[in-house]
Structures are given as C-alpha cells and as structure tokens.
Amino acid sequence: MSDRPELEQSPEEKKPGRLGSRLFREITGVGVDWRSAMLVPLLAVITALIVSAVIIAITDVDALRMWGSKPGEAAAETFGTIRDAYVALFKGAFWGLKAFSETLIAAAPLILTGLSVAIGFRAGLFNIGPEGQMLMGGLAATIIGFYFDLPAVIHLPFALLGGLVAGAIWGGIPGLLRAKTGAHEVITTIMLNWIAIRFIDWVLKTSFVQQGGRQDPVSKNVRPSALLPRFFDDPTIRLHAGVIVALLAAAFIFWLLYRTTIGYQFRAVGYNPDAAHYAGMKVTWMYVLVMAIAGGMAGLGGANQILGPLVRATPGFSAGIGFDAIALALLGRSHPVGVVLAGLLFGALEAGGREMQVATDVSIDLILVVQALIVVFIAAPALIRAIYRVRTGGEAERITKGWAA
Amino acid sequence: MTAEAALRSPREIRRARYLGITYLVLSGFVLWFFGIGSWGEGIADFGMARPTDTFDWIPSLPVPAAAFAIGVAVVFAFMGGVQLVRGFGRWQNRILAIAFILFIFAFLGWAAAGQSFNLVGMLRTAVERSTPITFGALAGLLGERVAVINIAIEGQLLAGAFAGALVASITSNAWPGVVAAVLVGLFFGWVLAVLAIRYRVDQIIIGVVINIFVLGLTSFLTARILAPNPHLNRGIKLNSWRIPGLGDIPVIGPIFFDQTIFVYASLILVAVLAYTLFHTRWGLQARAVGEHPRAADTVGINVYRYRYLNVLLGGAVAGFGGAYFTIGTVGRFDENMTTGRGFIALAAMIFGRWHPVGALSAALIFGFADALAGKLGILQTGIPSEFLLMAPYIATLVVVTGIVGKARPPAADGQVYVKE
C-alpha cells in the first residue's frame, strides 16, 4: 500500500473549478498533470494501432513473397491492405447510422463489465471475474425471459433485475471469501469464471433450459416481452435500450462512488484498508459489498447481451467481453466517465473490426491485439515515455497487492 | 513445516475440526451413494493392461463395488474420528491425499459396477492430460518462488502450441517445433519479466494482457496465415516412445513409460526442481528473494537477476508445455486450443502449495478428472462431465479459502522490489 503516495481528496474539496475541468480531473486522476494524463491514453491508442499495422504488414504472405522481386508493388500492396483494413474499421464503427448503432450495441455490455472492474479497482480489489458474473447474470435473464409470461412493463425490468442479482451473488462469493478467509479475489474470481463456464455448458443441455428439438446446447428463446426495445423500426439498425441501461449504470456508479458515504468508504478502503479500519469502517463488509456491486454490474452486462442482440444463451455467449473489461477499466482510469469513453472506443473497435473482417481478409482477432497493446502502454507509461520522449508523469499503475497478503 | 504442527492457532484447530467433519460426511456419502447405490450391481471389472502392452495377458482386477465402497466408508469414518479426537498432525495432508484416492476408487467402482473398464488405459490418459498442467504449474511456481506472479501461463502455453505447430510444419520435423515453442515461451517470459521487474507494471495486469495478446495474435495468425496455407499447419507430431525395460513393467509401464517425450520431461523437471529449489544454493537464494527480497538483497543476493532468471525459465517451461498441445497430441493448431489449461495450472500450483511435487500431484489429480470426464459418457453414470471438469476449480477454491489444508504463497508474492 505504500506504493500509493497520494491520498485522493473528494473533488469538491479540491480547487473549485468549472464543472468541465473538475470532471476532467476526476477522470484522469488526481495529482496528475491533465495534459499528460490525456496524452498517455491517446498515444497508447495510436501506438497500438501502429504496431497492429506492422502486424498486418508482416503477415501479408502474398506481399512478402513479392518483396524480393518487385519491392515497389509489394510495398503498395502492403500499404493498400493496411489502409483498406483501417478504413473499413473506421467505416464499420462510425460511417452512418447503422455503424453508429453497432458501435453503441457493442459498447453497452463493455461499459457495464468495465464498471464492474472499475469499482473493484477503486476499492483496491481486482475483479477478474466479470466473464463468469456476466454468464450467470445472462443465464438468470434468459430463464426469467423464457419462463415467465408477463407484460413488458414488468417482464423486462424483472429480467434485468434477475441478471443483476445473479451477477451480484456470483461476484459476492469472492468478496465473502476474501472477507471471511482472506482468499485472494484474483484467484477466486478466476476459478469462479471457469466454474460458471462449465456450469453454463451443462445447464444449456438440461431439458428445462434447452430449446426444444435441439441437440446442441442452446437455450430457449427469450419472450419478446422481456427484450430490450429497439429505437428504430428498420431491422438492420439494431440499436436497443441497453445503451441507456449502461449509461444509467455508469451514472449510478458515479453517484455511488463520489456522492455517497458508502462510495467514500469504498475509496478509503481502496487507498488504505488499515486506515479505513481504524477510522471505524467495516472493511470486510466493504469487500463483500463492492464485489457484489461489481458482480451486479457484470451480471447486468450479461442480461443486456441476452435481452438485446442475442435473445438466447449459447455456450460462452459472454464472448470474452468480461476479459476486455479489465483492459477497458484500465484505459478508463477506473472512473465511470472514463469507462464510458473507453467502452465507446472498444465498442467502435468491435463494430469496426467486424466490418474489417468482412471487407478485407484481416481477421477481427486483430482487435484483441490492439486492446492488449493499449493496456500495455497504459499500464507502463514508461514505455510511452521511452518511445515518444514525452513527459508523462506518474509511476506505473499498481492496483493489486499480490496474493500474499 | 514442523513448527506449524507444534503451534496450533485457533484457526488451525477449527480447520482440523472441519476436516474431521468432512471425513464423516464423506463416509456417509460413500456409504449411501456408492455402497447402497451399487448394491447388487455386481463386480466392477478393471482392465489392467491394454492389448498393445508387453504383458497383455495380465488378468483384469475384479472389484466388488458395494463391498469396496462400504470398506472405504468405514476407513473414512475412522479417519474422521481420529481427526476429531487428536488430529493427524504432520500427516494431515498425506491422509487427505489417501482419502481422495480412496474416494475416487469408490466412485469408479460404483460407476463401473457390472461393467468392465480399462483402468490402465484411463490412468495413462490421465498422466498424458496432466502434462501441460504440470508444465504450467512449474512455470508459475518458478515465478512465484521469486515473488513474480505469472497469470500469463495460459498465454505462454498457447503461444508455445502455436509456434510448435507452425515451425514443425515448416521444417517437417517436430524437434525444431519444440525448440521454437521454448523460444516463444521464453519471449513471453521476457515480456513479463521486463514489464514486471523493470517497468514495475502490476504483475496481474501484465499477465491478463499477455493472455489477451497471445489469444488475439494466435487467432489472428491462424485466420490469416494458417487457414489459407494448410501446409503450414499439417499436424507434425511426436509419437509416444516406450522406454525399453521400464515400459514393459506391468501396469506402471504403460501408464508412465509408454508416453511422449513431454511426459518424461515433465517428470524429470519436477524431480530437478524439487531438488534444486530445496537443496541447492540457487534454490535457497531464489526462495529468499520470494520471501523477503530486502533481506536477500542485504546479504548480497542479486534480487533482479534471480527474478529475471526464474521468470525467463518459467516462460521457457510453459512454452515447452504448450508444444504438448500440438506436437505432443494432435499436431494441428486450433484457435484457443489450450481452453483454460493455464488457469488449471495456476490452480495446480496453489493446490500443490508452490512445491514441484505438490504441483505434479495436483496436476495428476486434475488430469485424472479430465480423463474421467471423457469416460463418463461410456460408463453411463448420469453424472454430467461438466461437473468433473469443474472439479479443479472447486478444489482450488476450497484450498485457497483454507477450509481444508492450507496454502501459503511466498511472502513477497506479487510485490515490486525497488533497490534502495
């Protein structure tokens, strides 16, 4: 804990300023020069895209063969591929209403799971478990969605709430284990992820959940009354109310963290659990509560996927979103507003990546590489410093405490 | 270790009590489900040789399932009684291991009652399946003994699997593939080491990032290079090699000595590490770095050198283990083919208490669960295989919570060391 010298004060107590600049300080962290705080994420994204372009270039087998005989054409082909890929990426993310809609759809679960990781970070807990929490939340939403027959006004909130609660339970378990036995949440959440994955594999083959007439593990379809309503009649524009849910959740987490006593206690526990303990806070109870809220957010993310674009559960329907969430929370500096912005960026990468895969022969898996690289540069600002010879301020981020505690 | 047995904290006493109650509950469970459950089902016929073995005439082992299960239940009840009254002291964990094995056999007897079941064949598969887990656990252990957490085992395994398949296909020879896998593992070990030690990035984050990066890169390369060029992924593999003499021993031979080079290497590596970590100067100094780096530094041990060395070694070990997935079994690389084995390895390392032999034992148990999951369908027990596949994770949860047994990581695990 001695690695974290500055104790954050609540933003109100700091220099009074315009809302914009105050918000900015909150996003970028306290005590960091704001220009460099913005600079690092920006340079991280740019650098990741450049490195990925290099990866595209050196994996262009056809062009590589030509370098020996016709270097000019080879260069032209390589640059053509990279340009086509990135143009498709951009178009798939932002070009027109449909692209925007896809970006927002992809962003919604990312924001929710990102919030899950972020609130954990704020309380000094590393929640690696959003994937499992998402699966359990999604499963609960699926079951409520197909089993009950209710009017939409009740059914949809019920299904969302079911996802939230299931995720909160699955997330609360590591919190409880941490509080009661000291078992490190990194280990327990990883284990619970895999337990959830296997559990989903099994439950999708039970007669209660499996879709009639199917041999493969697919759940029954959620009733239309539980689905998140779409904004447009055009079936190609799939934008649904899940985006609103995600934004409301971000607002809720912001309010909770920065406007309530509980949120203050969360952050106090994150900065120094011992000090928080001596100040009379129930630290162990905080661990349970934080992890339950984190799990709830991820569970909501799972419900959002089921009740939005997926309609039914399949094995691994979380599609790694729970792991992307870790990268996303780091990029968003574990702040709700930062998470929303990072979620939009990752959503754009996801939506654009799909277009890139269709339009060019560059696989969408490149997006994972881009995300991993972004996080490396975010987590190690010294690398950015070394590459760009800029001052970035701040040490490498240190969030977890190891499990030897 | 011995000091712990003498000093029993209230928590340890409570744990011992839980353990005793667990034995009693298990006793009742075995009696009810496996004993009464297989009553009248007849004899479980365990095959003790495969048709290809040298001693293929070895008779199968008939086990009266119900009687055996009742016997196991009695032993469990005895264990629970002793545990509650006076405890097993230093023997606690060995007794636990014996109890586990007995439980498994009672289960097998119940599952295979009235049928024949090739036990040797399944144990051989179990050993084979445990190999990458062993390598992964050893890789994690090498790092954590010097206080560098390696969550990137999964990524290092996957990278090794990919590099192995690709290079073996290019050179039409499995061995360069193995070398390539080691080198790639070494590279990702280096990435982890540099970022964690030099740039002091959070070790868990680096691990998560390496996992995402390797998954993305190998999937990307599979789609972009391997898929359009099938000759680059054509399934070159190493076949199993029966060790002359040892491989002919009945029962043991086919299980341990008629395997691929990966299995032998994992067993040798466990022995080497168990010796070097606890009986050599290097091992002592490495452990000192993991327990108390400042003290180690004060007496002149180069903390950074040890951390680099061990993390690099760990990477190489994981890369080699990764080659098992392609060169050691199917030959061809598939997207995300390690499917979480790296995390089971992490679990095995914890379950095995950061000790090579413990890691091997845990890996064997997890490999057994894996092999058994594949056989459940044939035995028609009605138990979903998914639950067996969950077993490693649940077992690890139980261990880290300290309800049964105790796992204490190196004291400085995961902490950055800054030289003063």
Coordinates of N, CA, C and O in Angstrom, one line a residue, chain A residues 55-56 59-61 65 81 121 126 128 177 181 183-184 186-188 190-192 194-195 198-199 201-202 205 323-324 326-327 330 361-363 365-366 368-369 372-373 375-376 379-380 382-383 386 395-404, chain B residues 11 144 149 151 195 199-206 208-209 212-213 215-217 219-221 223-225 229 231 335 339-340 343 346-347 349-350 354 384 386-387 389-390 392-394 396-397 400-401 403 409-416:
Chain A
I55 N 1.9 -5.6 -37.7 CA 1.5 -7.0 -37.7 C 0.7 -7.4 -38.9 O 1.0 -8.4 -39.5
I56 N -0.1 -6.5 -39.4 CA -0.8 -6.8 -40.7 C 0.2 -6.9 -41.8 O 0.1 -7.8 -42.6
T59 N 2.3 -10.1 -41.8 CA 1.6 -11.4 -42.0 C 0.9 -11.4 -43.4 O 0.1 -12.3 -43.7
D60 N 1.3 -10.4 -44.3 CA 0.7 -10.4 -45.6 C 1.5 -11.3 -46.5 O 2.5 -10.9 -47.1
V61 N 1.2 -12.6 -46.5 CA 2.1 -13.6 -47.1 C 2.3 -13.3 -48.6 O 3.4 -13.4 -49.1
R65 N 6.1 -12.4 -50.4 CA 6.7 -13.1 -51.5 C 7.2 -12.2 -52.6 O 8.2 -12.4 -53.2
T81 N -3.4 -2.9 -48.1 CA -4.1 -3.8 -47.2 C -4.3 -3.0 -45.9 O -5.4 -3.0 -45.3
F121 N -11.4 -1.9 -8.7 CA -10.2 -1.2 -8.6 C -10.2 0.0 -7.5 O -9.3 0.2 -6.8
F126 N -9.3 -6.5 -7.2 CA -9.1 -6.8 -8.7 C -10.1 -7.9 -9.1 O -9.9 -9.1 -8.8
I128 N -11.3 -10.1 -11.6 CA -11.1 -10.7 -12.9 C -12.3 -11.5 -13.3 O -12.3 -12.2 -14.3
L177 N -15.6 -14.6 0.5 CA -14.4 -15.5 0.8 C -13.2 -14.6 1.2 O -12.5 -14.9 2.1
T181 N -12.1 -15.4 4.8 CA -11.0 -16.3 4.9 C -9.7 -15.7 4.4 O -8.6 -16.3 4.5
A183 N -9.0 -15.3 1.3 CA -8.6 -15.9 0.0 C -8.6 -14.7 -1.0 O -9.5 -13.9 -1.1
H184 N -7.5 -14.7 -1.8 CA -7.4 -13.5 -2.7 C -8.4 -13.6 -3.9 O -8.6 -14.6 -4.5
V186 N -8.3 -12.4 -6.8 CA -7.9 -12.7 -8.2 C -8.0 -14.2 -8.4 O -8.5 -14.7 -9.5
I187 N -7.6 -15.0 -7.5 CA -7.7 -16.5 -7.6 C -9.1 -16.9 -7.7 O -9.5 -17.7 -8.5
T188 N -9.9 -16.5 -6.7 CA -11.2 -17.0 -6.6 C -12.1 -16.5 -7.8 O -12.9 -17.3 -8.3
I190 N -11.0 -16.0 -10.8 CA -10.6 -16.8 -12.0 C -11.3 -18.1 -11.9 O -11.9 -18.6 -12.9
M191 N -11.2 -18.7 -10.7 CA -11.8 -20.1 -10.6 C -13.3 -20.0 -10.8 O -13.9 -20.9 -11.5
L192 N -14.0 -19.0 -10.3 CA -15.5 -18.9 -10.5 C -15.8 -18.6 -11.9 O -16.9 -19.1 -12.4
W194 N -14.4 -20.0 -14.5 CA -14.4 -21.3 -15.1 C -15.5 -22.2 -14.6 O -16.1 -23.0 -15.4
I195 N -15.8 -22.1 -13.3 CA -17.0 -22.9 -12.8 C -18.2 -22.4 -13.6 O -19.0 -23.2 -14.0
R198 N -18.3 -23.9 -17.2 CA -18.7 -25.3 -17.2 C -20.2 -25.4 -16.8 O -20.9 -26.3 -17.4
F199 N -20.6 -24.6 -15.9 CA -22.0 -24.7 -15.4 C -22.9 -24.4 -16.6 O -23.9 -25.0 -16.8
D201 N -22.3 -24.6 -19.7 CA -22.2 -25.8 -20.7 C -23.2 -26.8 -20.3 O -23.9 -27.4 -21.1
W202 N -23.3 -27.1 -19.0 CA -24.2 -28.2 -18.5 C -25.6 -27.7 -18.6 O -26.5 -28.4 -19.1
K205 N -27.8 -27.9 -21.6 CA -28.3 -29.2 -22.1 C -29.4 -29.8 -21.3 O -29.8 -30.9 -21.6
F323 N -13.3 -10.2 -20.2 CA -11.8 -10.0 -20.1 C -11.5 -8.7 -20.7 O -10.5 -8.0 -20.2
D324 N -12.1 -8.3 -21.8 CA -11.9 -7.0 -22.4 C -12.1 -5.9 -21.3 O -11.5 -4.9 -21.3
I326 N -11.4 -5.7 -18.3 CA -10.2 -5.4 -17.5 C -9.4 -4.3 -18.2 O -9.0 -3.3 -17.6
A327 N -9.1 -4.6 -19.5 CA -8.4 -3.6 -20.3 C -9.1 -2.3 -20.3 O -8.5 -1.2 -20.2
L330 N -8.9 -0.2 -17.1 CA -7.6 0.5 -17.0 C -7.5 1.7 -17.9 O -7.0 2.8 -17.5
D361 N -9.3 -9.2 -45.8 CA -9.1 -10.5 -45.2 C -8.4 -10.4 -43.9 O -7.7 -11.3 -43.4
V362 N -8.5 -9.3 -43.2 CA -7.9 -9.1 -41.9 C -8.9 -9.5 -40.8 O -9.9 -9.0 -40.7
S363 N -8.5 -10.5 -40.0 CA -9.4 -11.1 -39.0 C -9.7 -10.2 -37.9 O -8.8 -9.4 -37.5
D365 N -9.7 -10.8 -34.9 CA -8.9 -11.1 -33.8 C -7.8 -10.0 -33.6 O -7.3 -9.9 -32.5
L366 N -7.5 -9.3 -34.6 CA -6.6 -8.2 -34.5 C -7.0 -7.2 -33.4 O -6.2 -6.6 -32.7
L368 N -8.2 -7.8 -30.6 CA -7.7 -8.3 -29.3 C -6.3 -7.8 -29.1 O -5.9 -7.4 -28.0
V369 N -5.5 -7.9 -30.2 CA -4.1 -7.5 -30.1 C -4.1 -6.0 -29.8 O -3.3 -5.5 -29.0
A372 N -4.9 -5.3 -26.2 CA -3.8 -5.8 -25.3 C -2.7 -4.7 -25.3 O -2.1 -4.3 -24.3
L373 N -2.4 -4.3 -26.5 CA -1.3 -3.3 -26.7 C -1.6 -2.0 -26.0 O -0.8 -1.4 -25.3
V375 N -3.5 -1.5 -23.4 CA -3.3 -1.7 -22.0 C -1.9 -1.7 -21.5 O -1.5 -1.2 -20.5
V376 N -1.0 -2.4 -22.3 CA 0.4 -2.4 -22.0 C 0.9 -1.0 -21.9 O 1.6 -0.6 -20.9
A379 N -0.6 0.8 -18.9 CA -0.1 0.3 -17.6 C 1.4 0.6 -17.4 O 1.9 0.7 -16.3
A380 N 2.1 0.8 -18.5 CA 3.5 1.1 -18.4 C 3.8 2.4 -19.1 O 4.3 2.5 -20.2
A382 N 6.0 4.4 -18.8 CA 7.4 4.5 -19.1 C 7.7 4.1 -20.5 O 8.7 4.7 -21.1
L383 N 7.0 3.1 -21.0 CA 7.2 2.7 -22.4 C 6.9 3.9 -23.3 O 7.6 4.2 -24.3
A386 N 9.5 6.4 -23.2 CA 10.7 6.0 -23.9 C 10.5 6.1 -25.4 O 11.4 6.6 -26.2
E395 N 4.0 7.1 -11.9 CA 4.6 5.8 -12.0 C 3.7 4.8 -12.7 O 2.6 5.1 -13.0
A396 N 4.2 3.6 -12.9 CA 3.4 2.6 -13.4 C 2.2 2.3 -12.5 O 2.4 2.5 -11.3
E397 N 1.1 2.0 -13.0 CA 0.0 1.8 -12.1 C 0.1 0.5 -11.3 O 0.5 -0.5 -11.8
R398 N -0.2 0.7 -10.1 CA -0.1 -0.5 -9.2 C -1.5 -0.7 -8.6 O -1.9 0.1 -7.7
I399 N -2.1 -1.7 -8.9 CA -3.5 -1.8 -8.5 C -3.7 -3.0 -7.5 O -4.3 -2.9 -6.5
T400 N -3.1 -4.1 -7.9 CA -3.3 -5.3 -7.0 C -2.2 -5.3 -6.0 O -1.2 -4.6 -6.0
K401 N -2.4 -6.2 -5.0 CA -1.5 -6.3 -3.9 C -0.8 -7.6 -3.9 O -0.1 -7.9 -2.9
G402 N -0.9 -8.4 -4.9 CA -0.4 -9.8 -4.9 C -1.3 -10.6 -3.9 O -2.1 -10.0 -3.3
W403 N -1.0 -11.9 -3.9 CA -2.0 -12.6 -3.0 C -1.3 -13.1 -1.8 O -1.7 -14.1 -1.2
A404 N -0.2 -12.5 -1.4 CA 0.5 -13.0 -0.2 C 0.0 -12.3 1.0 O 0.5 -12.6 2.1
Chain B
R11 N -7.4 -21.0 14.5 CA -7.9 -21.2 13.2 C -7.6 -22.6 12.7 O -8.4 -23.2 12.0
E144 N 6.7 -17.5 -9.0 CA 6.2 -17.1 -7.7 C 7.2 -17.3 -6.6 O 7.1 -16.7 -5.5
I149 N 4.3 -12.9 -9.9 CA 3.1 -13.7 -10.2 C 2.9 -13.8 -11.7 O 3.1 -12.9 -12.4
I151 N 0.3 -14.9 -14.3 CA -1.1 -15.3 -14.7 C -1.1 -15.6 -16.2 O -2.0 -16.0 -16.7
L195 N 8.4 -6.1 -18.1 CA 7.4 -5.1 -17.6 C 7.1 -5.2 -16.1 O 6.9 -4.2 -15.5
Y199 N 9.8 -2.2 -15.5 CA 8.8 -1.1 -15.6 C 7.8 -1.2 -14.5 O 7.0 -0.3 -14.4
R200 N 8.0 -2.2 -13.6 CA 7.2 -2.3 -12.4 C 5.7 -2.2 -12.6 O 4.9 -1.6 -11.8
V201 N 5.2 -2.7 -13.8 CA 3.8 -2.7 -14.0 C 3.2 -3.8 -13.2 O 3.8 -4.8 -12.9
D202 N 2.0 -3.6 -12.8 CA 1.2 -4.6 -12.0 C 1.3 -6.0 -12.7 O 0.9 -6.1 -13.8
Q203 N 1.8 -7.0 -11.9 CA 2.1 -8.3 -12.5 C 0.8 -9.0 -13.0 O 0.8 -9.7 -14.0
I204 N -0.3 -8.8 -12.3 CA -1.5 -9.5 -12.6 C -2.1 -8.9 -13.9 O -2.5 -9.6 -14.8
I205 N -1.9 -7.5 -14.0 CA -2.4 -6.9 -15.3 C -1.6 -7.3 -16.5 O -2.1 -7.7 -17.5
I206 N -0.2 -7.4 -16.3 CA 0.6 -7.9 -17.4 C 0.2 -9.3 -17.8 O 0.2 -9.6 -19.0
V208 N -2.7 -10.7 -17.5 CA -4.0 -10.7 -18.2 C -3.8 -10.2 -19.6 O -4.3 -10.7 -20.6
V209 N -2.9 -9.2 -19.7 CA -2.6 -8.6 -21.1 C -2.0 -9.6 -22.0 O -2.3 -9.7 -23.1
I212 N -4.5 -12.0 -23.3 CA -5.4 -11.4 -24.3 C -4.6 -11.3 -25.6 O -5.0 -11.6 -26.7
F213 N -3.3 -10.8 -25.5 CA -2.5 -10.6 -26.6 C -2.2 -11.9 -27.4 O -2.4 -11.9 -28.6
L215 N -3.9 -14.7 -27.2 CA -5.1 -15.2 -27.8 C -5.4 -14.5 -29.1 O -5.7 -15.1 -30.1
G216 N -5.3 -13.2 -29.1 CA -5.6 -12.4 -30.2 C -4.7 -12.7 -31.4 O -5.1 -12.9 -32.5
L217 N -3.4 -12.7 -31.1 CA -2.4 -12.8 -32.1 C -2.4 -14.2 -32.7 O -2.4 -14.4 -34.0
S219 N -5.0 -16.3 -32.8 CA -6.2 -16.5 -33.6 C -6.1 -15.7 -34.9 O -6.5 -16.2 -36.0
F220 N -5.5 -14.5 -34.8 CA -5.3 -13.7 -36.0 C -4.4 -14.4 -37.0 O -4.8 -14.5 -38.2
L221 N -3.3 -14.9 -36.5 CA -2.4 -15.6 -37.4 C -3.0 -16.9 -38.0 O -2.7 -17.2 -39.1
A223 N -6.2 -17.4 -38.7 CA -7.1 -17.0 -39.7 C -6.4 -16.4 -40.9 O -6.7 -16.7 -42.1
R224 N -5.3 -15.7 -40.7 CA -4.6 -15.0 -41.8 C -3.6 -15.8 -42.5 O -3.4 -15.7 -43.7
I225 N -2.9 -16.7 -41.8 CA -1.8 -17.4 -42.4 C -2.0 -18.9 -42.5 O -1.9 -19.5 -43.5
N229 N -3.1 -21.5 -45.9 CA -2.0 -22.3 -46.2 C -1.9 -23.5 -45.3 O -1.2 -23.6 -44.4
H231 N -0.6 -26.2 -45.5 CA 0.7 -27.0 -45.3 C 1.5 -26.4 -44.2 O 2.5 -27.0 -43.7
E335 N -7.6 -22.5 -32.9 CA -7.8 -21.3 -32.1 C -8.1 -21.7 -30.6 O -8.9 -22.5 -30.4
T339 N -7.8 -23.8 -24.0 CA -9.0 -23.7 -23.3 C -8.9 -23.7 -21.8 O -9.5 -24.6 -21.1
G340 N -8.1 -22.8 -21.3 CA -8.1 -22.6 -19.8 C -7.2 -23.5 -19.0 O -7.2 -23.5 -17.8
F343 N -5.0 -21.8 -16.5 CA -5.6 -21.5 -15.3 C -5.8 -22.7 -14.4 O -5.6 -22.6 -13.1
L346 N -2.5 -22.9 -12.9 CA -2.4 -21.9 -11.7 C -3.0 -22.6 -10.5 O -2.5 -22.5 -9.4
A347 N -4.2 -23.2 -10.7 CA -4.8 -23.9 -9.6 C -4.0 -25.0 -9.1 O -3.9 -25.2 -7.8
M349 N -0.8 -25.2 -9.1 CA 0.4 -24.6 -8.4 C -0.1 -24.3 -6.9 O 0.7 -24.6 -6.0
I350 N -1.2 -23.7 -6.8 CA -1.7 -23.3 -5.5 C -2.1 -24.5 -4.7 O -1.7 -24.7 -3.5
W354 N 2.9 -24.5 -4.0 CA 4.1 -23.9 -4.6 C 5.3 -24.9 -4.4 O 6.4 -24.4 -4.3
P384 N -23.1 -35.5 -15.2 CA -22.6 -34.7 -16.3 C -21.1 -34.5 -16.2 O -20.5 -34.2 -15.2
E386 N -19.4 -32.1 -17.2 CA -19.1 -30.7 -16.9 C -18.7 -30.6 -15.4 O -17.9 -29.8 -15.1
F387 N -19.4 -31.4 -14.6 CA -19.1 -31.2 -13.1 C -17.7 -31.7 -12.8 O -17.1 -31.2 -11.9
L389 N -15.2 -31.5 -14.9 CA -14.3 -30.5 -15.4 C -14.3 -29.3 -14.5 O -13.3 -28.5 -14.5
M390 N -15.3 -29.1 -13.7 CA -15.3 -28.0 -12.7 C -14.4 -28.4 -11.5 O -14.0 -27.5 -10.8
P392 N -11.3 -29.2 -10.7 CA -10.1 -28.5 -10.4 C -10.3 -27.1 -9.8 O -9.6 -26.7 -8.8
Y393 N -11.3 -26.4 -10.3 CA -11.5 -25.0 -9.9 C -12.2 -25.0 -8.5 O -11.8 -24.2 -7.6
I394 N -13.1 -25.9 -8.3 CA -13.7 -26.0 -6.9 C -12.7 -26.4 -5.9 O -12.6 -25.8 -4.8
T396 N -9.5 -25.9 -6.0 CA -8.7 -24.7 -5.7 C -9.4 -23.7 -4.8 O -8.7 -23.1 -3.9
L397 N -10.6 -23.5 -5.0 CA -11.4 -22.6 -4.2 C -11.3 -23.0 -2.7 O -11.1 -22.3 -1.8
V400 N -7.7 -22.4 -1.3 CA -7.3 -21.0 -1.0 C -8.1 -20.4 0.1 O -7.7 -19.5 0.8
T401 N -9.3 -21.0 0.3 CA -10.1 -20.4 1.5 C -9.6 -21.1 2.8 O -10.0 -20.6 3.8
I403 N -10.2 -23.9 4.1 CA -11.2 -24.7 4.9 C -10.5 -26.1 5.1 O -10.6 -26.7 6.2
P409 N 1.4 -18.7 0.1 CA 2.3 -18.3 -1.0 C 3.6 -17.7 -0.5 O 3.6 -17.3 0.7
P410 N 4.6 -17.6 -1.3 CA 5.8 -16.8 -0.9 C 5.4 -15.5 -0.3 O 4.5 -14.8 -0.9
A411 N 6.1 -15.0 0.7 CA 5.6 -13.9 1.5 C 5.6 -12.6 0.6 O 4.7 -11.7 0.8
A412 N 6.5 -12.4 -0.3 CA 6.6 -11.2 -1.1 C 5.9 -11.3 -2.4 O 6.0 -10.4 -3.2
D413 N 5.1 -12.4 -2.6 CA 4.5 -12.7 -3.9 C 3.8 -11.5 -4.5 O 2.9 -10.9 -3.8
G414 N 4.1 -11.1 -5.7 CA 3.4 -10.0 -6.4 C 3.9 -8.6 -6.0 O 3.4 -7.7 -6.6
Q415 N 4.8 -8.5 -5.1 CA 5.3 -7.2 -4.7 C 6.5 -6.7 -5.5 O 7.4 -7.5 -5.7
V416 N 6.4 -5.5 -5.9 CA 7.5 -4.9 -6.6 C 8.7 -4.7 -5.6 O 8.5 -4.4 -4.5

